[in-house]
JSON list of C-alpha atoms in Angstrom, two decimals:
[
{"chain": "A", "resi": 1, "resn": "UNK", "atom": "CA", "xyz": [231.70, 115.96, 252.51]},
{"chain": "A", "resi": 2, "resn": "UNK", "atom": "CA", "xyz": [234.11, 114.00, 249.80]},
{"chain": "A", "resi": 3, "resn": "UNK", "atom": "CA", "xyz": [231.32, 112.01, 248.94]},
{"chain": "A", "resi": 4, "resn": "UNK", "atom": "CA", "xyz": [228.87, 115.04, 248.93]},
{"chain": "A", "resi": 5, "resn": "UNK", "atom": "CA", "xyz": [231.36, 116.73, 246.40]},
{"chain": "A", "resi": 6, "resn": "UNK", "atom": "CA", "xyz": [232.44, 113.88, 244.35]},
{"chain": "A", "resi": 7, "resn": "UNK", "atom": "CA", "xyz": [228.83, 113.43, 243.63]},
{"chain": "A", "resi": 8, "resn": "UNK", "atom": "CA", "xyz": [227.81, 117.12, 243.23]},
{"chain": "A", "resi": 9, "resn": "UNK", "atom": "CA", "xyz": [230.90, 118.74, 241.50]},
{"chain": "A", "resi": 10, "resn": "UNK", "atom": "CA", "xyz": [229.26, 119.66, 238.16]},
{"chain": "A", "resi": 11, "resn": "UNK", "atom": "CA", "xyz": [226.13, 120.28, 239.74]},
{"chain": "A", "resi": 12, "resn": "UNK", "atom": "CA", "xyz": [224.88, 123.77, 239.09]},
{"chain": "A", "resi": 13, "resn": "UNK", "atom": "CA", "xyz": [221.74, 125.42, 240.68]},
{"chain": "A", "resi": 14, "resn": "UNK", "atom": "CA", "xyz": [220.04, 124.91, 243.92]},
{"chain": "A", "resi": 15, "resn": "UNK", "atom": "CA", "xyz": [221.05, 122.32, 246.39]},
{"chain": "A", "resi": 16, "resn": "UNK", "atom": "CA", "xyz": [218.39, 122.03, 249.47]},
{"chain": "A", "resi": 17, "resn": "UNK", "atom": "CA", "xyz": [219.51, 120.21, 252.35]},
{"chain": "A", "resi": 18, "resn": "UNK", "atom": "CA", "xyz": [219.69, 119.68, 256.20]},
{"chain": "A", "resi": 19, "resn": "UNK", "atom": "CA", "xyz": [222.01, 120.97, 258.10]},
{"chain": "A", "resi": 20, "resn": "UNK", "atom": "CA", "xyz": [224.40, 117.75, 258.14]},
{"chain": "A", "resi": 21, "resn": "UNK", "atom": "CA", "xyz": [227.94, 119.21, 258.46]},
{"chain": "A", "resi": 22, "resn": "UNK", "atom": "CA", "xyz": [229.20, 117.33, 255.45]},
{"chain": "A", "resi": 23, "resn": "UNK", "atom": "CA", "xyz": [227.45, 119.88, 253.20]},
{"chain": "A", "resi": 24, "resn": "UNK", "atom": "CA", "xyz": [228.24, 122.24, 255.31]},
{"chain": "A", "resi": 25, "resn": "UNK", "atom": "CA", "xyz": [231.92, 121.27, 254.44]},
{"chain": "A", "resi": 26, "resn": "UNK", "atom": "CA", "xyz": [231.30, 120.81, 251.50]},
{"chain": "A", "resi": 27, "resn": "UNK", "atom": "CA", "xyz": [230.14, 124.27, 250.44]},
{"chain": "A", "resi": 28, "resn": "UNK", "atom": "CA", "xyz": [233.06, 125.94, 249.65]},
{"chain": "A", "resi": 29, "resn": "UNK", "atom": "CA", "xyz": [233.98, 123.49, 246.85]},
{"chain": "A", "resi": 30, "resn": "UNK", "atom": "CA", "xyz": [230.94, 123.32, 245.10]},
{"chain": "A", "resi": 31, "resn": "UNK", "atom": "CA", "xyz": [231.05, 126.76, 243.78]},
{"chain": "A", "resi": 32, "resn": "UNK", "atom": "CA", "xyz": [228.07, 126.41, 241.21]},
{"chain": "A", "resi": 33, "resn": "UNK", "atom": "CA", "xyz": [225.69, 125.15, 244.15]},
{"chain": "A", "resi": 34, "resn": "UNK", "atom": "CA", "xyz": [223.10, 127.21, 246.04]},
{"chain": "A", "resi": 35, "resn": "UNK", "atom": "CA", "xyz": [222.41, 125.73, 249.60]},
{"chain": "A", "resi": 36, "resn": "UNK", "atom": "CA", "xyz": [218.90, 126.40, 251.07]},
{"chain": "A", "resi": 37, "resn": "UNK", "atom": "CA", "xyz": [218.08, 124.79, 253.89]},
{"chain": "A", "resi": 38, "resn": "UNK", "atom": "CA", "xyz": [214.64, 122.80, 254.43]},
{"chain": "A", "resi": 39, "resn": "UNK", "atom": "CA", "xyz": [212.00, 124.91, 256.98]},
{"chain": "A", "resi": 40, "resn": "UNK", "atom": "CA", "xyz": [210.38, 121.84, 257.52]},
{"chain": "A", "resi": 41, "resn": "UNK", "atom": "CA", "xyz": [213.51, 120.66, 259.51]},
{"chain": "A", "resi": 42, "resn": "UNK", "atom": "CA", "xyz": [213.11, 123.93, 261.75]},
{"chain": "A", "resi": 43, "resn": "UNK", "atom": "CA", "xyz": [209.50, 123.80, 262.18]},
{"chain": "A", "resi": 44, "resn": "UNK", "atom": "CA", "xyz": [210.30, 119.59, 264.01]},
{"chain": "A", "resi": 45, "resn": "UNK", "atom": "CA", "xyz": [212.26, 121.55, 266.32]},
{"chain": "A", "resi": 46, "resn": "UNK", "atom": "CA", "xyz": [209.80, 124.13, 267.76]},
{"chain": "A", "resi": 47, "resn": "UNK", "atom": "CA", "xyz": [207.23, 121.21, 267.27]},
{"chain": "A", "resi": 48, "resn": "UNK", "atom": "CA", "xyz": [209.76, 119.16, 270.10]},
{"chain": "A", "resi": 49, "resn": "UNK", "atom": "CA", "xyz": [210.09, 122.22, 271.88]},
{"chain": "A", "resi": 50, "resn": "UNK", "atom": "CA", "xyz": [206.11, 122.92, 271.93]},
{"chain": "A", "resi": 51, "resn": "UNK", "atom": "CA", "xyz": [205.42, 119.98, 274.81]},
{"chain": "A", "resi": 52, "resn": "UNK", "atom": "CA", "xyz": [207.21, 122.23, 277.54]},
{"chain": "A", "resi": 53, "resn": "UNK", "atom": "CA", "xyz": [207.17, 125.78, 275.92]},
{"chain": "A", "resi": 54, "resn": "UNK", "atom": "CA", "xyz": [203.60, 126.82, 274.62]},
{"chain": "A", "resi": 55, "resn": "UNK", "atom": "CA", "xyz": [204.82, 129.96, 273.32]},
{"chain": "A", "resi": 56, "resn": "UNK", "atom": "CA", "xyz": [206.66, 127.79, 270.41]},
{"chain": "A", "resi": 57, "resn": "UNK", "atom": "CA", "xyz": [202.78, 127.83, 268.70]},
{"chain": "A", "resi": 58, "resn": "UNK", "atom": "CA", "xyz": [203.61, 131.05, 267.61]},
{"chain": "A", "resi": 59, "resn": "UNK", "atom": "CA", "xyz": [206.50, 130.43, 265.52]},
{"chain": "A", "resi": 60, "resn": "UNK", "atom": "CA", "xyz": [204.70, 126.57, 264.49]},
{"chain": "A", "resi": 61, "resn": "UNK", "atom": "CA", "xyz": [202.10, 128.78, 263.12]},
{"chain": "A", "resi": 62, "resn": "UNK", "atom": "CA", "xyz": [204.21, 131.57, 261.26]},
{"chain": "A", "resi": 63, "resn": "UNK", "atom": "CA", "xyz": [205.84, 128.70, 259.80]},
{"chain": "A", "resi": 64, "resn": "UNK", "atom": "CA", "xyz": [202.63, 126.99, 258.19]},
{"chain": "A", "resi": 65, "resn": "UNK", "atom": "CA", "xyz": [201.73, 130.32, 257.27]},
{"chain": "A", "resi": 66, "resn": "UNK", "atom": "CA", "xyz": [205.76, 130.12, 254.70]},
{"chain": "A", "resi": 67, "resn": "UNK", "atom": "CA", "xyz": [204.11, 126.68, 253.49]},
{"chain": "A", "resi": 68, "resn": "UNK", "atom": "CA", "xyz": [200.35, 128.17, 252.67]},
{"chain": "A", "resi": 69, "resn": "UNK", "atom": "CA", "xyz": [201.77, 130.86, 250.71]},
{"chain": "A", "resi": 70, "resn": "UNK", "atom": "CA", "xyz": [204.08, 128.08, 248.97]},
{"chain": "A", "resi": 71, "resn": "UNK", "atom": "CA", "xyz": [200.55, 126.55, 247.88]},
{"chain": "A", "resi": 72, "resn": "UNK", "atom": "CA", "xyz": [199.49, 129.23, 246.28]},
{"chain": "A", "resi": 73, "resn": "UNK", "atom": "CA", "xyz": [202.10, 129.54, 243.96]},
{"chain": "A", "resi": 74, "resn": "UNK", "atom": "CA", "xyz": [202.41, 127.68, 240.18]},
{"chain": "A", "resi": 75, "resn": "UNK", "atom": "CA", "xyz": [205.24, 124.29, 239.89]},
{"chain": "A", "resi": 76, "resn": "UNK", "atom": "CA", "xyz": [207.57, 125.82, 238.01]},
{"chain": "A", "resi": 77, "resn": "UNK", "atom": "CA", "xyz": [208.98, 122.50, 237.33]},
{"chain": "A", "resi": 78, "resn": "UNK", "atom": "CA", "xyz": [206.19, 121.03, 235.32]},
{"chain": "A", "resi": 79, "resn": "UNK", "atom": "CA", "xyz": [206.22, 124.23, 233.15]},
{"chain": "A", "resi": 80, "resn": "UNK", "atom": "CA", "xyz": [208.00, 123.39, 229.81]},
{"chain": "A", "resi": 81, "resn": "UNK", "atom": "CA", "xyz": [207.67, 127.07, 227.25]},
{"chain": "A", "resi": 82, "resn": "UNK", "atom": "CA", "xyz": [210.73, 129.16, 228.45]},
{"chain": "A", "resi": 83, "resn": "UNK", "atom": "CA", "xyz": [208.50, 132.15, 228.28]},
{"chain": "A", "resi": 84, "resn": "UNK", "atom": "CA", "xyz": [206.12, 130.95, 230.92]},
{"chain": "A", "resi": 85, "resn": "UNK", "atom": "CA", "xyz": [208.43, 129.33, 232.70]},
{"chain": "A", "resi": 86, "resn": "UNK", "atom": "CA", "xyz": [210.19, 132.39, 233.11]},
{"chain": "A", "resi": 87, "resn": "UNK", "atom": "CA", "xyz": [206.86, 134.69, 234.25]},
{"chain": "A", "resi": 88, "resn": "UNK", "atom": "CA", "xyz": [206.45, 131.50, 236.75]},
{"chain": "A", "resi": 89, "resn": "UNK", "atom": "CA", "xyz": [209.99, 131.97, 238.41]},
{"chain": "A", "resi": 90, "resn": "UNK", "atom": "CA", "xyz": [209.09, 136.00, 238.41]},
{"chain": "A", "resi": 91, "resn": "UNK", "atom": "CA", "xyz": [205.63, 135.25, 240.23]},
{"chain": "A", "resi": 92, "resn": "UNK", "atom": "CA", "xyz": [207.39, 133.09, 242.64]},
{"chain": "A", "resi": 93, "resn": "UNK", "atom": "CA", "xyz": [209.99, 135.92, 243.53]},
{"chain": "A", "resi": 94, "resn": "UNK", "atom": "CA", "xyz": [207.67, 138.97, 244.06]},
{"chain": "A", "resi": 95, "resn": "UNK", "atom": "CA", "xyz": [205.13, 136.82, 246.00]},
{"chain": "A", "resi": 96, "resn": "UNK", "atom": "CA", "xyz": [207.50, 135.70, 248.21]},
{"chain": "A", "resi": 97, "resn": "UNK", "atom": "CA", "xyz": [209.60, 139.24, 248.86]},
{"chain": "A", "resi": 98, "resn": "UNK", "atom": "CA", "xyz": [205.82, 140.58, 249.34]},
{"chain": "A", "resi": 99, "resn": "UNK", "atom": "CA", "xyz": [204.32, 138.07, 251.13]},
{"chain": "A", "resi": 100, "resn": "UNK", "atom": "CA", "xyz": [206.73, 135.56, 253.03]},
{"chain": "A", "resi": 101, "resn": "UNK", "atom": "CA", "xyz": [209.43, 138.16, 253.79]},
{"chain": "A", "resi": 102, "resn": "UNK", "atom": "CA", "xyz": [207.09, 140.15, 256.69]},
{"chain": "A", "resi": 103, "resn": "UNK", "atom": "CA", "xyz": [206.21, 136.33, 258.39]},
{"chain": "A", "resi": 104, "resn": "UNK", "atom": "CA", "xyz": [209.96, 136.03, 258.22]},
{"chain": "A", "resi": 105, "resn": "UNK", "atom": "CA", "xyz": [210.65, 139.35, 259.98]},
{"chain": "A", "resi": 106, "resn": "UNK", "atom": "CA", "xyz": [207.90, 138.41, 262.84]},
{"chain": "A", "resi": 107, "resn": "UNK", "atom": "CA", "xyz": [209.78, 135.27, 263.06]},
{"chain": "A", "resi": 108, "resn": "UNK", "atom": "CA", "xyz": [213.21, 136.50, 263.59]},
{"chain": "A", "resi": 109, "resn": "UNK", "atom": "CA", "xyz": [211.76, 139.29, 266.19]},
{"chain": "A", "resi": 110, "resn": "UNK", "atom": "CA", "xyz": [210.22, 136.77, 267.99]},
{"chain": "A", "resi": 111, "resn": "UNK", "atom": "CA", "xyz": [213.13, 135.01, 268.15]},
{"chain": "A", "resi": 112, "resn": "UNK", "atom": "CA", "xyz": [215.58, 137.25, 268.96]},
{"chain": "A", "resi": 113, "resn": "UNK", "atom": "CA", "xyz": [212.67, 138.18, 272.20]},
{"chain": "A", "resi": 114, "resn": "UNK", "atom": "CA", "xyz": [212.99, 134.85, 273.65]},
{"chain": "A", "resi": 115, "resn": "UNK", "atom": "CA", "xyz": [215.18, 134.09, 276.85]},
{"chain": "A", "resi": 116, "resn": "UNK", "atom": "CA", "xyz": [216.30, 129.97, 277.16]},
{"chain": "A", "resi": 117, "resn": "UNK", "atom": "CA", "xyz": [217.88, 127.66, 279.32]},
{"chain": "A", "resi": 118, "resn": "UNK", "atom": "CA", "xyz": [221.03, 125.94, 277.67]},
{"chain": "A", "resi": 119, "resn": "UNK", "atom": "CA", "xyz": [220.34, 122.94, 276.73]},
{"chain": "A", "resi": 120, "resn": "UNK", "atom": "CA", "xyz": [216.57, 123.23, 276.51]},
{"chain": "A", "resi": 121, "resn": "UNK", "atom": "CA", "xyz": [214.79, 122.57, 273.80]},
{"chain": "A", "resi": 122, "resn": "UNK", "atom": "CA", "xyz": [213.41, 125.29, 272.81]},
{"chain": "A", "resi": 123, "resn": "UNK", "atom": "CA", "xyz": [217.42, 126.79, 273.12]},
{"chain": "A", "resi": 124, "resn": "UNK", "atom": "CA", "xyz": [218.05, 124.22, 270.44]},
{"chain": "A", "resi": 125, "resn": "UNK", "atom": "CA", "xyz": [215.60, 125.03, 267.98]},
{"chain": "A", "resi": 126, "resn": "UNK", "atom": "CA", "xyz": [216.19, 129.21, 267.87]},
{"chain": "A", "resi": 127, "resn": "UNK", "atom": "CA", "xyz": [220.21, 128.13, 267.45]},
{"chain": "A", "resi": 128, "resn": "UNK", "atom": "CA", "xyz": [219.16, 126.04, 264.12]},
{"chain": "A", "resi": 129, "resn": "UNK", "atom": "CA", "xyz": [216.86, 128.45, 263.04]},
{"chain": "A", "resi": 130, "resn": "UNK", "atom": "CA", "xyz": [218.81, 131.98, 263.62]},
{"chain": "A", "resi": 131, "resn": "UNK", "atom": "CA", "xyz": [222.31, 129.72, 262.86]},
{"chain": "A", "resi": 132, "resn": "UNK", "atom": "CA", "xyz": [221.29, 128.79, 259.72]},
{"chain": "A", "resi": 133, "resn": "UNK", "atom": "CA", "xyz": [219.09, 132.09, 259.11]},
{"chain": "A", "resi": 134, "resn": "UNK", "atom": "CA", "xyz": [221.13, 132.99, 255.67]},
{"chain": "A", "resi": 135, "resn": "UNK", "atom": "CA", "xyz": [220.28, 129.52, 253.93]},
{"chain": "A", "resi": 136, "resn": "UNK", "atom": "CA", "xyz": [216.97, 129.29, 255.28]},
{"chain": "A", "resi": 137, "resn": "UNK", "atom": "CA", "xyz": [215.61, 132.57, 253.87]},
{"chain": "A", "resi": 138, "resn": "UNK", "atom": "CA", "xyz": [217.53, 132.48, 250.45]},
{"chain": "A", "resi": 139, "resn": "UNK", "atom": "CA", "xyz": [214.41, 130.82, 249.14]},
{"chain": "A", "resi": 140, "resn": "UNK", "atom": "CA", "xyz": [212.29, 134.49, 249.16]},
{"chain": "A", "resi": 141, "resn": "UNK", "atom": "CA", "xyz": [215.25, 135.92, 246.61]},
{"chain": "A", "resi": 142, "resn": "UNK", "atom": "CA", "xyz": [215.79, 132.20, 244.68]},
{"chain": "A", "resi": 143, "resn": "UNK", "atom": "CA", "xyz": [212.71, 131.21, 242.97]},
{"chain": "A", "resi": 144, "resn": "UNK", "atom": "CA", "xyz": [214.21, 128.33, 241.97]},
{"chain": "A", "resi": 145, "resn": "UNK", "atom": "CA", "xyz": [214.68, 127.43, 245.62]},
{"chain": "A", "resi": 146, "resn": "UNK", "atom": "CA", "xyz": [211.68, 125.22, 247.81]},
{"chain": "A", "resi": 147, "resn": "UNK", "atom": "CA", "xyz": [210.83, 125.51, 250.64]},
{"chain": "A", "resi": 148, "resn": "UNK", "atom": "CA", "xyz": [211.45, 121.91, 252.53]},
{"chain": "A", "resi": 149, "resn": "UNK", "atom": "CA", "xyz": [212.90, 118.82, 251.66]},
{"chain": "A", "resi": 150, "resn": "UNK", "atom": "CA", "xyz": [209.52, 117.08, 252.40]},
{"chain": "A", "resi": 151, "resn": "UNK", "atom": "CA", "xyz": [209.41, 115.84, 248.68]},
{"chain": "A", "resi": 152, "resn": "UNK", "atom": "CA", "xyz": [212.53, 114.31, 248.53]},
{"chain": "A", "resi": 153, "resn": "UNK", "atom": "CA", "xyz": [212.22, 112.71, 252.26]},
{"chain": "A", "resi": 154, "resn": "UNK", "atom": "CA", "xyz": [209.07, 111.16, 250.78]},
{"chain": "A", "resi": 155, "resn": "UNK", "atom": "CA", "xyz": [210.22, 109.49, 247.99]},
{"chain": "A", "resi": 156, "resn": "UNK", "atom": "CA", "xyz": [213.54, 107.83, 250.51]},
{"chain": "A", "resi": 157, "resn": "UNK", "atom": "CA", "xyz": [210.85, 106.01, 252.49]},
{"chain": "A", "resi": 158, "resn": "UNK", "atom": "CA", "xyz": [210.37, 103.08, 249.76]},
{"chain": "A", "resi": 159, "resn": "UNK", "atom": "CA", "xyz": [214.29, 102.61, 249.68]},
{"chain": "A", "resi": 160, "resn": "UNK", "atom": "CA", "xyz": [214.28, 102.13, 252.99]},
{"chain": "A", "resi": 161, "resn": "UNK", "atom": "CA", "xyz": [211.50, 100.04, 253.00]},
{"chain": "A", "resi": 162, "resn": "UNK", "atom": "CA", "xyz": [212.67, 97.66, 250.45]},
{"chain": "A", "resi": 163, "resn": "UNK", "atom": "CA", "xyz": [216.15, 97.16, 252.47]},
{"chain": "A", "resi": 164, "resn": "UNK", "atom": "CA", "xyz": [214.78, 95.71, 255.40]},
{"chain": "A", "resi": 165, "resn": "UNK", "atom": "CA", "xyz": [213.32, 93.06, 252.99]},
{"chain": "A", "resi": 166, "resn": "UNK", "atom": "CA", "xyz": [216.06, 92.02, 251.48]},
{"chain": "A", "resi": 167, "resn": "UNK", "atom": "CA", "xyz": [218.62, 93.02, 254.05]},
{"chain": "A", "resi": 168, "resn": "UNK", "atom": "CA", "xyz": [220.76, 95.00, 252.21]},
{"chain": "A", "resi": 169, "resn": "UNK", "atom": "CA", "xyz": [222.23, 94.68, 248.65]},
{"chain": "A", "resi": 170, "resn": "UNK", "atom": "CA", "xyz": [225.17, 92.63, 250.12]},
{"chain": "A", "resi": 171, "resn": "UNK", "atom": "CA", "xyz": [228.56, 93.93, 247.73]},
{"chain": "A", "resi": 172, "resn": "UNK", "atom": "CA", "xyz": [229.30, 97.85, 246.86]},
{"chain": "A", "resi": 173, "resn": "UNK", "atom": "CA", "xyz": [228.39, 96.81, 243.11]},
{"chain": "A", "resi": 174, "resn": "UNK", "atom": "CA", "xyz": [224.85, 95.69, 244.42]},
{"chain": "A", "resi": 175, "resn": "UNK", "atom": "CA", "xyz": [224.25, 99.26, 246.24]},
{"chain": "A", "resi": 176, "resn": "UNK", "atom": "CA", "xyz": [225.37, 101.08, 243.22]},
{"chain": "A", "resi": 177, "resn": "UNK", "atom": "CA", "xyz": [223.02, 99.00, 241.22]},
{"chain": "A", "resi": 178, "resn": "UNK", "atom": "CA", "xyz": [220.59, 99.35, 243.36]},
{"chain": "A", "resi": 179, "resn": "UNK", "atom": "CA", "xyz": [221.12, 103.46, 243.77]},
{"chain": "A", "resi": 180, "resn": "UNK", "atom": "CA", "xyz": [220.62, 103.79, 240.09]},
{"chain": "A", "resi": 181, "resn": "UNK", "atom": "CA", "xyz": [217.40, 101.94, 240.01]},
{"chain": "A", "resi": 182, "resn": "UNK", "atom": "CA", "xyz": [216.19, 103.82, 242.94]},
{"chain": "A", "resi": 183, "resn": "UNK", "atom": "CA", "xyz": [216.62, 107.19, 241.14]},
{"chain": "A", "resi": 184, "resn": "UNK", "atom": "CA", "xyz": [215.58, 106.32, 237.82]},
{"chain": "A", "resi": 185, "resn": "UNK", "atom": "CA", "xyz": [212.14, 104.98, 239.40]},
{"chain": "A", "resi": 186, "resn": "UNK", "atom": "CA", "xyz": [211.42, 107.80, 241.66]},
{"chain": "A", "resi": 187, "resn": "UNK", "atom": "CA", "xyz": [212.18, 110.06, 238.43]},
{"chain": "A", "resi": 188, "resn": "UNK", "atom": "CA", "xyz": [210.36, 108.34, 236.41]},
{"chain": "A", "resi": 189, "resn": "UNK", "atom": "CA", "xyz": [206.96, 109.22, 239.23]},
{"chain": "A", "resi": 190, "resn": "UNK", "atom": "CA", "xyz": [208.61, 112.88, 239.39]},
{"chain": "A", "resi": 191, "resn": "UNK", "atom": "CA", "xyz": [208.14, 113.50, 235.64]},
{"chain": "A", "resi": 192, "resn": "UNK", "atom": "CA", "xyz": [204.73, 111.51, 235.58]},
{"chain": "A", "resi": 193, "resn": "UNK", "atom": "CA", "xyz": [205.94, 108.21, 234.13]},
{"chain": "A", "resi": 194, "resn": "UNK", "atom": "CA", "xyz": [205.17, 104.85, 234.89]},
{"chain": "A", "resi": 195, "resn": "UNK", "atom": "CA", "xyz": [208.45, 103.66, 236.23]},
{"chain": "A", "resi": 196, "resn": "UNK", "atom": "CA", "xyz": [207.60, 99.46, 234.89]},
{"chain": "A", "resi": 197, "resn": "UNK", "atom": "CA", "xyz": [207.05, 101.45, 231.02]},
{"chain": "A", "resi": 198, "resn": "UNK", "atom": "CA", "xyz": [209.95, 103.57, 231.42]},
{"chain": "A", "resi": 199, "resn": "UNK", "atom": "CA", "xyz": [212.40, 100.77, 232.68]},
{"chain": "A", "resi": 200, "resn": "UNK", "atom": "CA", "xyz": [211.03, 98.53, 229.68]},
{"chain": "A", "resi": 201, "resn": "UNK", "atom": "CA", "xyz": [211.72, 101.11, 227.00]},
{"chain": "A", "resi": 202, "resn": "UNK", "atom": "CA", "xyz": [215.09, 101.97, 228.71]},
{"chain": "A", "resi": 203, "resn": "UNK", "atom": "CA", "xyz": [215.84, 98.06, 228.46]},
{"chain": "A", "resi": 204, "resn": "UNK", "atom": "CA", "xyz": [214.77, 97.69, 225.03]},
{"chain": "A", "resi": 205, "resn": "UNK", "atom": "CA", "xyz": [216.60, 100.66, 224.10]},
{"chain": "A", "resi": 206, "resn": "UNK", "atom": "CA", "xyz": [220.27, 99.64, 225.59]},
{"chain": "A", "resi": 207, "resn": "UNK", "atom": "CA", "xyz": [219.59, 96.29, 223.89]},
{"chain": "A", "resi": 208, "resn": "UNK", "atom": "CA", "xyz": [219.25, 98.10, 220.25]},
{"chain": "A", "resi": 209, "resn": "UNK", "atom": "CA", "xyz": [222.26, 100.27, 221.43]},
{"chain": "A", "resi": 210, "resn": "UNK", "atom": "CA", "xyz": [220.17, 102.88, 221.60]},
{"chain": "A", "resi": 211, "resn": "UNK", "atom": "CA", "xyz": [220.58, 106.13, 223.25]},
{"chain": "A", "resi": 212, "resn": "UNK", "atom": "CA", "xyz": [218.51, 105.18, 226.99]},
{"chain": "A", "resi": 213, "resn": "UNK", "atom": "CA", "xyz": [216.44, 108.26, 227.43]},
{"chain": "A", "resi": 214, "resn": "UNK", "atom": "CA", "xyz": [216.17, 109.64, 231.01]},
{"chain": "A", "resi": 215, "resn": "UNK", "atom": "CA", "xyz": [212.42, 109.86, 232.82]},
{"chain": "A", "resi": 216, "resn": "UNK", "atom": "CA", "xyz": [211.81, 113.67, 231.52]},
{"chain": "A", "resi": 217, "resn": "UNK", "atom": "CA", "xyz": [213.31, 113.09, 228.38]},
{"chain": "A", "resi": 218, "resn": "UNK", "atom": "CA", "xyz": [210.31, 109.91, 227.25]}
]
């Protein structure tokens, strides 16, 4: 959690995560931050649980039905006049409290119906879903807020990739490096940039002592 905060102190809006209990710990002294946890994470649980208990299909599929309403509604994100981006964010709000909030309800009844073994799966998979019921649902009054953590989980996989190649980055200074380069390429896709042109210009820039430009700023 001290690594959590000292990277996170100044950050202000929403923070989506697991359910690791560093940020857990870490809650109380980020004070600007607003934890949501990822559904995506629950849904792998009931998905475990679904082998021996075929009654988890009904939660698996109240769950997709969260992420086809998600579909439906505009990337906020990408959306750069304040007025529209502000009737986005509004959108996003109403459809959810009209439309996601009654699959929530079913879920939660259906939840609070079941009868487990300790231990079980299926035992495991209610606890992190009704445990963690308060940052998993603060999505449907946070517009802001997604709904997994599947795009960020994505964009870890070439990191981890590249590692095994060259078998680490061998001193702290190399992973710091490294860290920086990693974020500033996977921006630079994020804000539809081509990370080689965007490095090159940043290069160019520093060398002219130059104000370097972050990805959404080119």
């Amino acid at each position: 959690h001290e690594v959590a905060v000292d990277m996170l102190e100044d950050f202000d809006g929403v923070l989506m995560v697991d359910d690791y209990a560093g940020y857990q710990a870490a809650r109380k002294l980020l004070p600007k931050a607003t934890l949501v946890l990822c559904w995506s994470h629950v849904r792998r649980g009931f998905i475990d649980a679904q082998k021996s208990y075929p009654e988890c299909d009904e939660p698996v599929e109240l769950i997709g039905e969260l992420f086809e309403i998600e579909r439906d509604l505009p990337d906020w994100q990408v959306i750069t006049d304040p007025k529209l981006r502000a009737d986005a964010l509004a959108h996003i709000r109403e459809t959810r409290q009209a439309r996601s909030s009654p699959v929530l309800d079913k879920l939660l009844a259906w939840a609070k119906a079941q009868r487990t073994l300790p231990q079980s799966t299926l035992r495991k998979a209610l606890e992190y879903m009704v445990s963690n019921w308060v940052d998993l649902t603060r999505f449907v009054d946070e517009p802001h807020a997604p709904l997994s953590n599947n795009a960020a989980e994505r964009t870890i996989r070439g990191p981890v990739t590249l590692v095994s190649f060259h078998l680490g980055s061998k001193s702290k200074r190399g992973t710091e490096v490294a860290a920086v380069f990693y974020s500033l390429i996977e921006s630079a896709k994020l804000a539809g940039k081509d990370p080689a042109a965007y490095l090159r210009a940043a290069v160019e820039a520093a060398v002219a002592d130059e104000r370097v430009l972050l990805p959404h700023e080119m």
